[in-house]
CSV table of C-alpha atoms and ligand atoms in Angstrom, one decimal:
chain,number,residue,atom,x,y,z
Q,19,UNK,CA,-4.2,56.9,17.8
Q,20,UNK,CA,-7.2,54.6,18.6
Q,21,UNK,CA,-8.7,52.9,15.5
Q,22,UNK,CA,-12.5,52.7,15.5
Q,23,UNK,CA,-15.3,52.6,13.0
Q,24,UNK,CA,-18.9,53.7,13.0
Q,25,UNK,CA,-21.3,50.8,12.7
Q,26,UNK,CA,-24.8,51.7,11.7
Q,27,UNK,CA,-27.5,49.5,13.2
Q,28,UNK,CA,-30.7,49.9,11.2
Q,29,UNK,CA,-34.1,49.1,12.5
Q,30,UNK,CA,-35.5,46.3,10.3
Q,31,UNK,CA,-38.9,47.6,9.3
Q,32,UNK,CA,-41.6,45.5,10.9
Q,33,UNK,CA,-44.5,43.7,9.2
Q,34,UNK,CA,-47.1,46.0,10.7
Q,35,UNK,CA,-45.7,49.2,9.3
Q,36,UNK,CA,-48.8,51.5,8.9
Q,37,UNK,CA,-49.9,55.1,8.6
Q,38,UNK,CA,-51.9,56.1,11.7
Q,39,UNK,CA,-51.0,59.8,12.3
Q,40,UNK,CA,-49.8,59.1,15.8
Q,41,UNK,CA,-47.1,61.8,16.1
Q,42,UNK,CA,-48.3,65.4,16.6
Q,43,UNK,CA,-45.7,67.8,15.2
Q,44,UNK,CA,-44.5,65.2,12.7
Q,45,UNK,CA,-46.0,66.7,9.5
Q,46,UNK,CA,-45.5,63.6,7.3
Q,47,UNK,CA,-47.2,61.4,9.9
Q,48,UNK,CA,-50.2,63.7,10.1
Q,49,UNK,CA,-50.5,64.2,6.3
Q,50,UNK,CA,-50.4,60.4,5.5
Q,51,UNK,CA,-52.7,59.3,8.4
Q,52,UNK,CA,-55.2,56.7,7.2
Q,53,UNK,CA,-53.2,55.9,4.0
Q,54,UNK,CA,-52.5,52.3,2.8
Q,55,UNK,CA,-49.0,51.2,3.7
Q,56,UNK,CA,-46.8,48.7,2.0
Q,57,UNK,CA,-44.9,46.8,4.7
Q,58,UNK,CA,-43.1,44.4,2.3
Q,59,UNK,CA,-41.8,47.2,0.1
Q,60,UNK,CA,-40.9,49.2,3.2
Q,61,UNK,CA,-38.8,46.5,4.7
Q,62,UNK,CA,-37.1,45.8,1.3
Q,63,UNK,CA,-36.3,49.5,0.9
Q,64,UNK,CA,-34.7,49.5,4.4
Q,65,UNK,CA,-32.6,46.4,3.6
Q,66,UNK,CA,-31.5,47.9,0.3
Q,67,UNK,CA,-30.3,51.0,2.3
Q,68,UNK,CA,-28.3,48.8,4.6
Q,69,UNK,CA,-26.7,47.0,1.6
Q,70,UNK,CA,-25.9,50.3,0.0
Q,71,UNK,CA,-23.8,51.2,3.0
Q,72,UNK,CA,-22.1,47.8,3.0
Q,73,UNK,CA,-21.2,48.4,-0.7
Q,74,UNK,CA,-19.3,51.5,0.4
Q,75,UNK,CA,-17.2,49.2,2.7
Q,76,UNK,CA,-19.0,50.0,5.9
Q,77,UNK,CA,-20.0,47.6,8.7
Q,78,UNK,CA,-23.8,47.4,9.0
Q,79,UNK,CA,-25.9,46.0,11.8
Q,80,UNK,CA,-29.6,45.1,12.1
Q,81,UNK,CA,-31.9,45.7,15.0
Q,82,UNK,CA,-35.0,43.5,15.1
Q,83,UNK,CA,-38.6,44.8,14.9
Q,84,UNK,CA,-40.8,44.5,17.9
Q,85,UNK,CA,-43.8,42.2,18.7
Q,86,UNK,CA,-46.8,44.0,17.4
Q,87,UNK,CA,-49.7,44.1,18.0
Q,88,UNK,CA,-48.7,44.6,21.6
Q,89,UNK,CA,-51.8,43.0,23.2
Q,90,UNK,CA,-50.1,43.0,26.6
Q,91,UNK,CA,-50.3,46.8,26.5
Q,92,UNK,CA,-54.1,46.5,26.2
Q,93,UNK,CA,-54.3,44.1,29.1
Q,94,UNK,CA,-52.2,46.5,31.2
Q,95,UNK,CA,-54.9,49.2,30.8
Q,96,UNK,CA,-57.8,46.9,31.7
Q,97,UNK,CA,-59.0,45.2,28.4
Q,98,UNK,CA,-59.5,41.5,28.6
Q,99,UNK,CA,-60.8,38.5,26.7
Q,100,UNK,CA,-59.8,36.8,23.5
Q,101,UNK,CA,-57.4,38.4,21.0
Q,102,UNK,CA,-60.3,39.3,18.8
Q,103,UNK,CA,-62.2,40.9,21.6
Q,104,UNK,CA,-59.1,42.9,22.8
Q,105,UNK,CA,-58.6,44.3,19.3
Q,106,UNK,CA,-62.3,45.1,18.9
Q,107,UNK,CA,-62.7,46.7,22.3
Q,108,UNK,CA,-59.6,48.8,21.9
Q,109,UNK,CA,-60.9,50.0,18.6
Q,110,UNK,CA,-64.3,50.9,20.0
Q,111,UNK,CA,-62.7,52.8,22.9
Q,112,UNK,CA,-60.3,54.7,20.6
Q,113,UNK,CA,-59.1,53.9,17.1
Q,114,UNK,CA,-55.7,55.6,17.7
Q,115,UNK,CA,-55.2,53.3,20.7
Q,116,UNK,CA,-55.6,50.3,18.4
Q,117,UNK,CA,-53.2,51.8,15.9
Q,118,UNK,CA,-50.6,52.5,18.6
Q,119,UNK,CA,-50.3,48.9,19.7
Q,120,UNK,CA,-49.7,47.9,16.0
Q,121,UNK,CA,-47.2,50.6,15.2
Q,122,UNK,CA,-43.8,49.5,13.7
Q,123,UNK,CA,-42.2,52.7,15.1
Q,124,UNK,CA,-39.1,50.9,16.4
Q,125,UNK,CA,-37.8,51.0,12.8
Q,126,UNK,CA,-36.6,54.5,13.6
Q,127,UNK,CA,-33.5,53.3,15.4
Q,128,UNK,CA,-32.0,56.8,15.9
Q,129,UNK,CA,-34.6,56.9,18.7
Q,130,UNK,CA,-33.6,53.6,20.2
Q,131,UNK,CA,-30.8,54.9,22.4
Q,132,UNK,CA,-28.0,57.5,22.9
Q,133,UNK,CA,-24.6,56.0,22.5
Q,134,UNK,CA,-21.2,57.2,23.7
Q,135,UNK,CA,-18.1,55.5,22.3
Q,136,UNK,CA,-15.5,54.2,24.7
Q,137,UNK,CA,-13.1,56.9,23.8
Q,138,UNK,CA,-15.4,59.5,25.4
Q,139,UNK,CA,-16.3,57.5,28.6
Q,140,UNK,CA,-14.1,57.7,31.8
Q,141,UNK,CA,-14.4,53.9,32.3
Q,142,UNK,CA,-13.3,53.1,28.7
Q,143,UNK,CA,-16.5,51.2,27.9
Q,144,UNK,CA,-19.2,52.0,25.3
Q,145,UNK,CA,-22.3,53.4,27.1
Q,146,UNK,CA,-25.8,53.1,25.8
Q,147,UNK,CA,-29.0,54.6,27.3
Q,148,UNK,CA,-32.2,53.3,25.7
Q,149,UNK,CA,-34.6,56.2,25.1
Q,150,UNK,CA,-37.8,56.2,27.2
Q,151,UNK,CA,-39.8,57.9,24.3
Q,152,UNK,CA,-42.5,59.0,26.7
Q,153,UNK,CA,-43.7,61.9,24.5
Q,154,UNK,CA,-45.9,59.6,22.4
Q,155,UNK,CA,-47.8,56.6,23.8
Q,156,UNK,CA,-47.0,54.3,20.8
Q,157,UNK,CA,-43.3,54.9,21.1
Q,158,UNK,CA,-43.3,54.6,24.9
Q,159,UNK,CA,-44.1,50.9,24.3
Q,160,UNK,CA,-40.7,50.3,22.7
Q,161,UNK,CA,-38.1,50.6,25.4
Q,162,UNK,CA,-38.5,47.3,27.2
Q,163,UNK,CA,-37.7,45.2,24.1
Q,164,UNK,CA,-35.2,47.8,22.9
Q,165,UNK,CA,-33.3,47.5,26.2
Q,166,UNK,CA,-33.4,43.7,26.0
Q,167,UNK,CA,-32.2,43.6,22.4
Q,168,UNK,CA,-29.3,46.0,23.1
Q,169,UNK,CA,-28.3,43.9,26.1
Q,170,UNK,CA,-28.3,40.7,23.9
Q,171,UNK,CA,-26.3,42.4,21.2
Q,172,UNK,CA,-23.8,44.2,23.5
Q,173,UNK,CA,-23.6,41.6,26.3
Q,174,UNK,CA,-19.9,41.8,27.2
Q,175,UNK,CA,-19.9,43.8,30.5
Q,176,UNK,CA,-16.2,44.5,30.2
Q,177,UNK,CA,-16.8,46.5,27.1
Q,178,UNK,CA,-20.4,47.7,27.1
Q,179,UNK,CA,-22.9,49.2,29.6
Q,180,UNK,CA,-26.5,49.2,28.5
Q,181,UNK,CA,-28.3,51.4,31.1
Q,182,UNK,CA,-31.9,51.4,32.0
Q,183,UNK,CA,-34.0,54.1,30.3
Q,184,UNK,CA,-34.3,57.4,32.2
Q,185,UNK,CA,-37.3,57.7,34.6
Q,186,UNK,CA,-40.7,57.6,32.9
Q,187,UNK,CA,-41.6,61.2,33.5
Q,188,UNK,CA,-41.8,64.4,31.3
Q,189,UNK,CA,-38.9,65.9,33.3
Q,190,UNK,CA,-36.7,63.2,31.7
Q,191,UNK,CA,-38.3,63.0,28.3
Q,192,UNK,CA,-35.7,61.4,26.0
Q,193,UNK,CA,-35.7,60.6,22.3
Q,194,UNK,CA,-32.2,59.1,22.0
Q,195,UNK,CA,-29.6,59.7,19.4
Q,196,UNK,CA,-31.9,61.8,17.2
Q,197,UNK,CA,-31.0,64.7,19.5
Q,198,UNK,CA,-27.3,64.0,19.8
Q,199,UNK,CA,-24.3,64.6,17.5
Q,200,UNK,CA,-20.8,63.5,18.3
Q,201,UNK,CA,-17.8,65.4,16.8
Q,202,UNK,CA,-14.3,64.0,16.7
Q,203,UNK,CA,-11.2,64.4,14.6
Q,204,UNK,CA,-11.7,60.8,13.7
Q,205,UNK,CA,-14.2,58.2,15.1
Q,206,UNK,CA,-11.6,56.6,17.4
Q,207,UNK,CA,-10.4,59.9,19.0
Q,208,UNK,CA,-12.1,61.4,22.1
Q,209,UNK,CA,-15.0,63.5,20.9
Q,210,UNK,CA,-17.2,66.4,21.9
Q,211,UNK,CA,-20.8,65.3,22.4
Q,212,UNK,CA,-23.6,67.7,21.6
Q,213,UNK,CA,-27.0,67.2,23.2
Q,214,UNK,CA,-29.9,69.0,21.8
Q,215,UNK,CA,-33.1,69.7,23.9
Q,216,UNK,CA,-36.4,71.4,23.1
Q,217,UNK,CA,-37.4,72.2,26.6
Q,218,UNK,CA,-35.6,73.6,29.6
Q,219,UNK,CA,-37.2,74.0,33.0
Q,220,UNK,CA,-35.1,77.0,33.6
Q,221,UNK,CA,-36.6,78.7,30.6
Q,222,UNK,CA,-40.1,77.3,30.1
Q,223,UNK,CA,-41.3,80.3,28.1
Q,224,UNK,CA,-38.5,79.7,25.5
Q,225,UNK,CA,-40.2,76.6,24.1
Q,226,UNK,CA,-42.2,75.9,20.9
Q,227,UNK,CA,-45.9,76.8,20.9
Q,228,UNK,CA,-47.6,75.0,18.1
Q,229,UNK,CA,-46.1,71.5,18.6
Q,230,UNK,CA,-44.6,69.6,21.6
Q,231,UNK,CA,-40.9,69.5,22.4
Q,232,UNK,CA,-39.8,65.9,23.0
Q,233,UNK,CA,-36.5,66.2,24.8
Q,234,UNK,CA,-35.6,68.0,28.0
Q,235,UNK,CA,-32.3,69.5,29.1
Q,236,UNK,CA,-32.5,67.4,32.3
Q,237,UNK,CA,-32.6,64.2,30.3
Q,238,UNK,CA,-29.5,65.3,28.3
Q,239,UNK,CA,-27.6,66.1,31.5
Q,240,UNK,CA,-28.6,62.8,33.1
Q,241,UNK,CA,-27.3,60.8,30.1
Q,242,UNK,CA,-24.0,62.7,30.1
Q,243,UNK,CA,-23.5,62.0,33.8
Q,244,UNK,CA,-24.3,58.3,33.4
Q,245,UNK,CA,-22.0,57.9,30.4
Q,246,UNK,CA,-19.1,59.3,32.5
Q,247,UNK,CA,-18.4,62.0,29.9
Q,248,UNK,CA,-15.9,64.7,30.6
Q,249,UNK,CA,-18.1,67.8,31.3
Q,250,UNK,CA,-15.6,70.0,29.4
Q,251,UNK,CA,-16.3,68.0,26.3
Q,252,UNK,CA,-20.1,68.1,26.4
Q,253,UNK,CA,-22.2,70.9,24.8
Q,254,UNK,CA,-26.0,71.4,25.5
Q,255,UNK,CA,-28.0,73.5,23.1
Q,256,UNK,CA,-31.6,74.3,22.5
Q,257,UNK,CA,-33.5,73.7,19.3
Q,258,UNK,CA,-34.9,76.8,17.8
Q,259,UNK,CA,-38.6,76.9,18.9
Q,260,UNK,CA,-39.6,78.1,15.4
Q,261,UNK,CA,-38.0,75.0,14.0
Q,262,UNK,CA,-40.0,72.7,16.2
Q,263,UNK,CA,-43.2,74.6,15.2
Q,264,UNK,CA,-42.2,74.1,11.5
Q,265,UNK,CA,-42.2,70.3,12.0
Q,266,UNK,CA,-38.7,69.7,13.3
Q,267,UNK,CA,-39.7,67.2,16.0
Q,268,UNK,CA,-36.2,65.8,16.3
Q,269,UNK,CA,-32.9,67.7,15.8
Q,270,UNK,CA,-31.9,65.2,13.1
Q,271,UNK,CA,-34.5,66.8,10.9
Q,272,UNK,CA,-32.5,70.0,10.8
Q,273,UNK,CA,-28.8,69.2,11.6
Q,274,UNK,CA,-26.3,66.4,11.4
Q,275,UNK,CA,-22.6,65.9,11.7
Q,276,UNK,CA,-19.8,63.4,11.1
Q,277,UNK,CA,-16.3,63.6,12.6
Q,278,UNK,CA,-15.3,67.2,12.0
Q,279,UNK,CA,-18.2,68.1,9.7
Q,280,UNK,CA,-21.3,70.0,11.0
Q,281,UNK,CA,-24.2,70.4,8.5
Q,282,UNK,CA,-27.1,72.5,9.8
Q,283,UNK,CA,-29.8,75.1,8.8
Q,284,UNK,CA,-29.3,78.6,10.1
Q,285,UNK,CA,-32.6,78.2,12.0
Q,286,UNK,CA,-31.8,75.0,13.7
Q,287,UNK,CA,-30.6,76.2,17.1
Q,288,UNK,CA,-31.5,79.0,19.4
Q,289,UNK,CA,-27.8,80.1,19.4
Q,290,UNK,CA,-25.9,79.0,16.3
Q,291,UNK,CA,-22.8,81.1,16.5
Q,292,UNK,CA,-21.7,80.5,20.1
Q,293,UNK,CA,-22.5,76.9,19.6
Q,294,UNK,CA,-19.9,76.4,16.9
Q,295,UNK,CA,-17.2,77.9,19.2
Q,296,UNK,CA,-18.4,75.8,22.1
Q,297,UNK,CA,-17.8,72.6,20.1
Q,298,UNK,CA,-14.6,73.6,18.3
Q,299,UNK,CA,-12.9,74.8,21.6
Q,300,UNK,CA,-12.6,71.4,23.3
Q,301,UNK,CA,-12.3,69.6,20.0
Q,302,UNK,CA,-9.0,71.6,19.5
Q,303,UNK,CA,-9.7,72.2,15.8
Q,304,UNK,CA,-12.1,74.2,13.7
Q,305,UNK,CA,-15.2,72.5,12.5
Q,306,UNK,CA,-15.9,72.1,8.8
Q,307,UNK,CA,-19.2,74.0,8.8
Q,308,UNK,CA,-21.8,73.6,6.1
Q,309,UNK,CA,-24.6,76.0,7.0
Q,310,UNK,CA,-27.7,76.2,4.8
Q,311,UNK,CA,-29.1,79.8,4.8
Q,312,UNK,CA,-32.7,80.7,4.3
Q,313,UNK,CA,-31.5,82.0,0.9
Q,314,UNK,CA,-30.4,78.4,0.0
Q,315,UNK,CA,-33.7,76.9,1.1
Q,316,UNK,CA,-36.2,77.5,3.8
Q,317,UNK,CA,-37.1,75.6,7.0
Q,318,UNK,CA,-40.2,74.3,5.1
Q,319,UNK,CA,-37.9,72.9,2.3
Q,320,UNK,CA,-35.7,71.3,5.0
Q,321,UNK,CA,-38.7,69.6,6.6
Q,322,UNK,CA,-40.4,68.4,3.4
Q,323,UNK,CA,-37.1,67.2,1.7
Q,324,UNK,CA,-35.5,65.8,4.9
Q,325,UNK,CA,-32.0,66.7,3.6
Q,326,UNK,CA,-30.6,67.0,7.1
Q,327,UNK,CA,-31.8,63.5,7.8
Q,328,UNK,CA,-29.1,62.3,5.5
Q,329,UNK,CA,-26.3,60.1,6.8
Q,330,UNK,CA,-22.8,61.5,6.4
Q,331,UNK,CA,-20.5,58.5,6.3
Q,332,UNK,CA,-16.7,58.3,6.2
Q,333,UNK,CA,-15.6,55.8,3.6
Q,334,UNK,CA,-12.8,53.4,4.7
Q,335,UNK,CA,-10.6,54.5,1.7
Q,336,UNK,CA,-11.2,58.2,2.6
Q,337,UNK,CA,-13.7,60.8,1.7
Q,338,UNK,CA,-17.3,61.2,2.9
Q,339,UNK,CA,-20.6,60.2,1.2
Q,340,UNK,CA,-24.0,61.8,1.8
Q,341,UNK,CA,-26.7,59.2,2.0
Q,342,UNK,CA,-29.8,61.3,1.2
Q,343,UNK,CA,-33.5,60.7,0.7
Q,344,UNK,CA,-34.7,60.9,-2.9
Q,345,UNK,CA,-37.1,63.6,-1.8
Q,346,UNK,CA,-34.2,66.0,-1.3
Q,347,UNK,CA,-33.1,65.5,-4.9
Q,348,UNK,CA,-36.6,66.2,-6.0
Q,349,UNK,CA,-36.6,69.7,-4.3
Q,350,UNK,CA,-34.9,72.0,-6.8
Q,351,UNK,CA,-33.4,74.3,-4.3
Q,352,UNK,CA,-32.2,71.5,-2.0
Q,353,UNK,CA,-30.8,69.5,-4.8
Q,354,UNK,CA,-28.8,72.5,-6.1
Q,355,UNK,CA,-27.5,73.0,-2.5
Q,356,UNK,CA,-26.3,69.3,-2.3
Q,357,UNK,CA,-24.5,69.7,-5.7
Q,358,UNK,CA,-22.7,72.8,-4.3
Q,359,UNK,CA,-21.7,70.8,-1.1
Q,360,UNK,CA,-20.4,67.9,-3.1
Q,361,UNK,CA,-18.2,70.1,-5.3
Q,362,UNK,CA,-16.9,72.3,-2.6
Q,363,UNK,CA,-13.4,71.3,-1.6
Q,364,UNK,CA,-13.6,73.0,1.8
Q,365,UNK,CA,-15.6,70.0,3.1
Q,366,UNK,CA,-14.8,66.3,2.8
Q,367,UNK,CA,-18.2,65.3,1.4
Q,368,UNK,CA,-17.4,64.4,-2.3
Q,369,UNK,CA,-20.3,62.0,-3.2
Q,370,UNK,CA,-24.1,61.8,-2.8
Q,371,UNK,CA,-26.2,58.7,-2.9
Q,372,UNK,CA,-30.0,59.3,-3.2
Q,373,UNK,CA,-32.0,56.5,-1.7
Q,374,UNK,CA,-35.6,55.4,-1.9
Q,375,UNK,CA,-37.0,55.0,1.7
Q,376,UNK,CA,-40.4,56.5,0.8
Q,377,UNK,CA,-42.5,54.1,2.9
Q,378,UNK,CA,-40.6,55.3,6.0
Q,379,UNK,CA,-40.5,58.9,4.8
Q,380,UNK,CA,-44.3,59.0,4.7
Q,381,UNK,CA,-44.2,58.6,8.5
Q,382,UNK,CA,-41.4,61.2,9.0
Q,383,UNK,CA,-38.5,58.8,9.0
Q,384,UNK,CA,-35.6,59.4,6.6
Q,385,UNK,CA,-32.3,57.5,6.2
Q,386,UNK,CA,-30.8,58.8,9.4
Q,387,UNK,CA,-33.9,58.1,11.5
Q,388,UNK,CA,-33.6,54.4,10.5
Q,389,UNK,CA,-30.1,53.9,12.0
Q,390,UNK,CA,-28.4,54.0,15.4
Q,391,UNK,CA,-24.7,54.9,15.1
Q,392,UNK,CA,-22.3,52.9,17.3
Q,393,UNK,CA,-18.6,53.7,17.1
Q,394,UNK,CA,-16.7,50.5,17.9
Q,395,UNK,CA,-13.0,49.5,18.1
Q,396,UNK,CA,-12.1,46.1,16.5
Q,397,UNK,CA,-12.2,44.4,19.9
Q,398,UNK,CA,-15.6,45.9,20.6
Q,399,UNK,CA,-16.9,44.8,17.2
Q,400,UNK,CA,-15.6,41.3,17.8
Q,401,UNK,CA,-17.4,41.2,21.2
Q,402,UNK,CA,-20.7,42.3,19.5
Q,403,UNK,CA,-23.3,39.5,18.8
Q,404,UNK,CA,-22.3,38.6,15.2
Q,405,UNK,CA,-25.8,37.4,14.4
Q,406,UNK,CA,-26.9,41.0,13.8
Q,407,UNK,CA,-24.0,42.0,11.6
Q,408,UNK,CA,-25.2,42.1,7.9
Q,409,UNK,CA,-23.4,40.0,5.3
Q,410,UNK,CA,-24.6,38.6,2.0
Q,411,UNK,CA,-25.9,35.4,3.6
Q,412,UNK,CA,-27.9,37.3,6.3
Q,413,UNK,CA,-29.3,39.7,3.7
Q,414,UNK,CA,-30.5,36.8,1.6
Q,415,UNK,CA,-32.1,35.1,4.6
Q,416,UNK,CA,-33.8,38.4,5.7
Q,417,UNK,CA,-35.1,39.0,2.1
Q,418,UNK,CA,-36.6,35.5,2.0
Q,419,UNK,CA,-38.1,36.0,5.5
Q,420,UNK,CA,-39.7,39.3,4.5
Q,421,UNK,CA,-41.0,37.9,1.2
Q,422,UNK,CA,-42.6,35.0,3.1
Q,423,UNK,CA,-44.2,36.8,6.0
Q,424,UNK,CA,-44.9,40.4,5.2
Q,425,UNK,CA,-48.3,41.7,3.9
Q,426,UNK,CA,-48.1,43.6,0.7
Q,427,UNK,CA,-50.5,46.2,2.0
Q,428,UNK,CA,-51.9,47.2,5.3
Q,429,UNK,CA,-54.9,49.5,6.1
Q,430,UNK,CA,-56.8,50.5,9.2
Q,431,UNK,CA,-59.3,47.6,8.8
Q,432,UNK,CA,-56.5,45.0,9.0
Q,433,UNK,CA,-55.7,46.0,12.5
Q,434,UNK,CA,-58.8,44.2,13.7
Q,435,UNK,CA,-57.6,40.9,12.4
Q,436,UNK,CA,-56.5,38.4,15.1
Q,437,UNK,CA,-55.3,35.9,12.5
Q,438,UNK,CA,-52.8,38.4,11.2
Q,439,UNK,CA,-51.7,39.0,14.8
Q,440,UNK,CA,-51.0,35.3,15.4
Q,441,UNK,CA,-49.2,34.7,12.1
Q,442,UNK,CA,-46.8,37.5,12.9
Q,443,UNK,CA,-45.8,35.8,16.2
Q,444,UNK,CA,-44.6,32.8,14.2
Q,445,UNK,CA,-42.7,35.1,11.9
Q,446,UNK,CA,-40.9,36.8,14.7
Q,447,UNK,CA,-40.1,33.4,16.3
Q,448,UNK,CA,-38.2,32.5,13.1
Q,449,UNK,CA,-36.5,35.9,13.0
Q,450,UNK,CA,-34.9,35.4,16.5
Q,451,UNK,CA,-33.2,32.3,15.0
Q,452,UNK,CA,-32.0,34.2,12.0
Q,453,UNK,CA,-30.5,37.0,14.1
Q,454,UNK,CA,-29.3,34.8,16.9
Q,455,UNK,CA,-31.4,36.6,19.5
Q,456,UNK,CA,-33.2,33.6,21.2
Q,457,UNK,CA,-35.9,34.5,23.7
Q,458,UNK,CA,-35.9,38.2,22.7
Q,459,UNK,CA,-39.7,38.6,22.6
Q,460,UNK,CA,-42.1,38.4,25.6
Q,461,UNK,CA,-44.1,35.5,23.9
Q,462,UNK,CA,-41.0,33.4,23.9
Q,463,UNK,CA,-40.5,33.6,27.6
C,8,LIG,O1,-41.4,59.5,16.4
C,8,LIG,N1,-43.1,58.6,13.4
C,8,LIG,C1,-41.8,58.7,14.1
C,8,LIG,C2,-40.7,59.2,13.2
C,8,LIG,C3,-39.4,59.1,13.9
C,8,LIG,C4,-38.3,59.7,13.1
C,8,LIG,N2,-37.0,59.6,13.8
C,8,LIG,C5,-36.1,60.6,13.8
C,8,LIG,N3,-36.3,61.8,13.3
C,8,LIG,N4,-34.9,60.2,14.3
C,8,LIG,C6,-42.0,59.7,15.3
C,8,LIG,O2,-42.7,60.7,15.1
C,8,LIG,C7,-45.4,58.0,13.1
C,8,LIG,C8,-46.3,56.8,13.3
C,8,LIG,C9,-47.6,56.9,12.7
C,8,LIG,O3,-48.1,58.1,12.6
C,8,LIG,O4,-48.2,55.9,12.3
C,8,LIG,C10,-44.1,58.0,13.9
C,8,LIG,O5,-44.1,57.4,15.0
């Protein structure tokens, strides 16, 4: 049996974290638009989450934030002049454009890429496809730096393939691992990869009506082909359009899984029952299903509590822990459901850890949004850039760096400040030394 572990790479929350209401169909983002954010507190909450996972004995990685404001994005669409003028002109043309180029949205690393472990890929390498994120302009700015960062972290071509993002066209709209769940008897064994899409060209009428779908079936199929997955061990399934219309803009807001466990709401998928058989068949063993019924809690409870955006992690000594957002404990029905799950011997989840990631939650990003799962063998982990693997020393350096450079608060007016923009460049320059990612950012080249 192949030994491998899941390493979670969390997006380090960037110093420009703010609430701009940029994501239609993401209810938290819309509700908190225009609010005052707390970037320093946000980043420390994210780091505390990473350290909680480490305290369970798990290996934890860090993905760097991106260079924001992205003034080159403004120049690309015809704005010119000094930094101050760029910011002012962009604001006058459209305040949401200004907010977009400041967004710290790369923190939601579940959208950074789709990852297939080497046990699933015909060439025995780990395959990663950075997501093009073309459904929202502010997120479409992420993939060049994401691709570069992943190539600097997983640089050994004998073990890793970091593909280019899919074509920048709606037909291939891709949001990464947020719409992907891998099942396996254990992390190191060959798995069954489930790809979830919202929109299918073959069935255009079957889509959501109120809010946009962000992932196409064609994108899912392209990733499975590139990653050299065995077609008999790949499952495609459509999100329930009612779920998207209730605010489930990514599948990881309504379903999750770990090894043989599948946790989902009965309204997550267009076809739940046949889906379970389609996964269990090639897996060669029954799934441990945890299905929340409407009677347990509603779709609305799921979206407001973000319970399905928990991480289910396998502890090295055995057993599984649910890493859940505090908001799900605060919802009486959801909290009671979690208690039942933890005490039910028919599934391996035997502990819950409620975490405060409220700053990210207010933009629709829970614990699972903040991390990219990468299953690695010992050799693959050894070949990974060790500068981004969290230990006490790195955690201390990151804490000091955050304390030194991050604003306590950020509101819409601050986004017009060219001095803030310049000071952040110095901060990121320092960060590339801390994480051993020299030359990551465009301004360093
Ligand atoms: O793409 N929010 C992100 C949240 C992503 C959550 N990720 C997962 N579910 N995996 C999004 O909608 C809001 C930014 C703002 O409005 O300021 C935002 O981009």
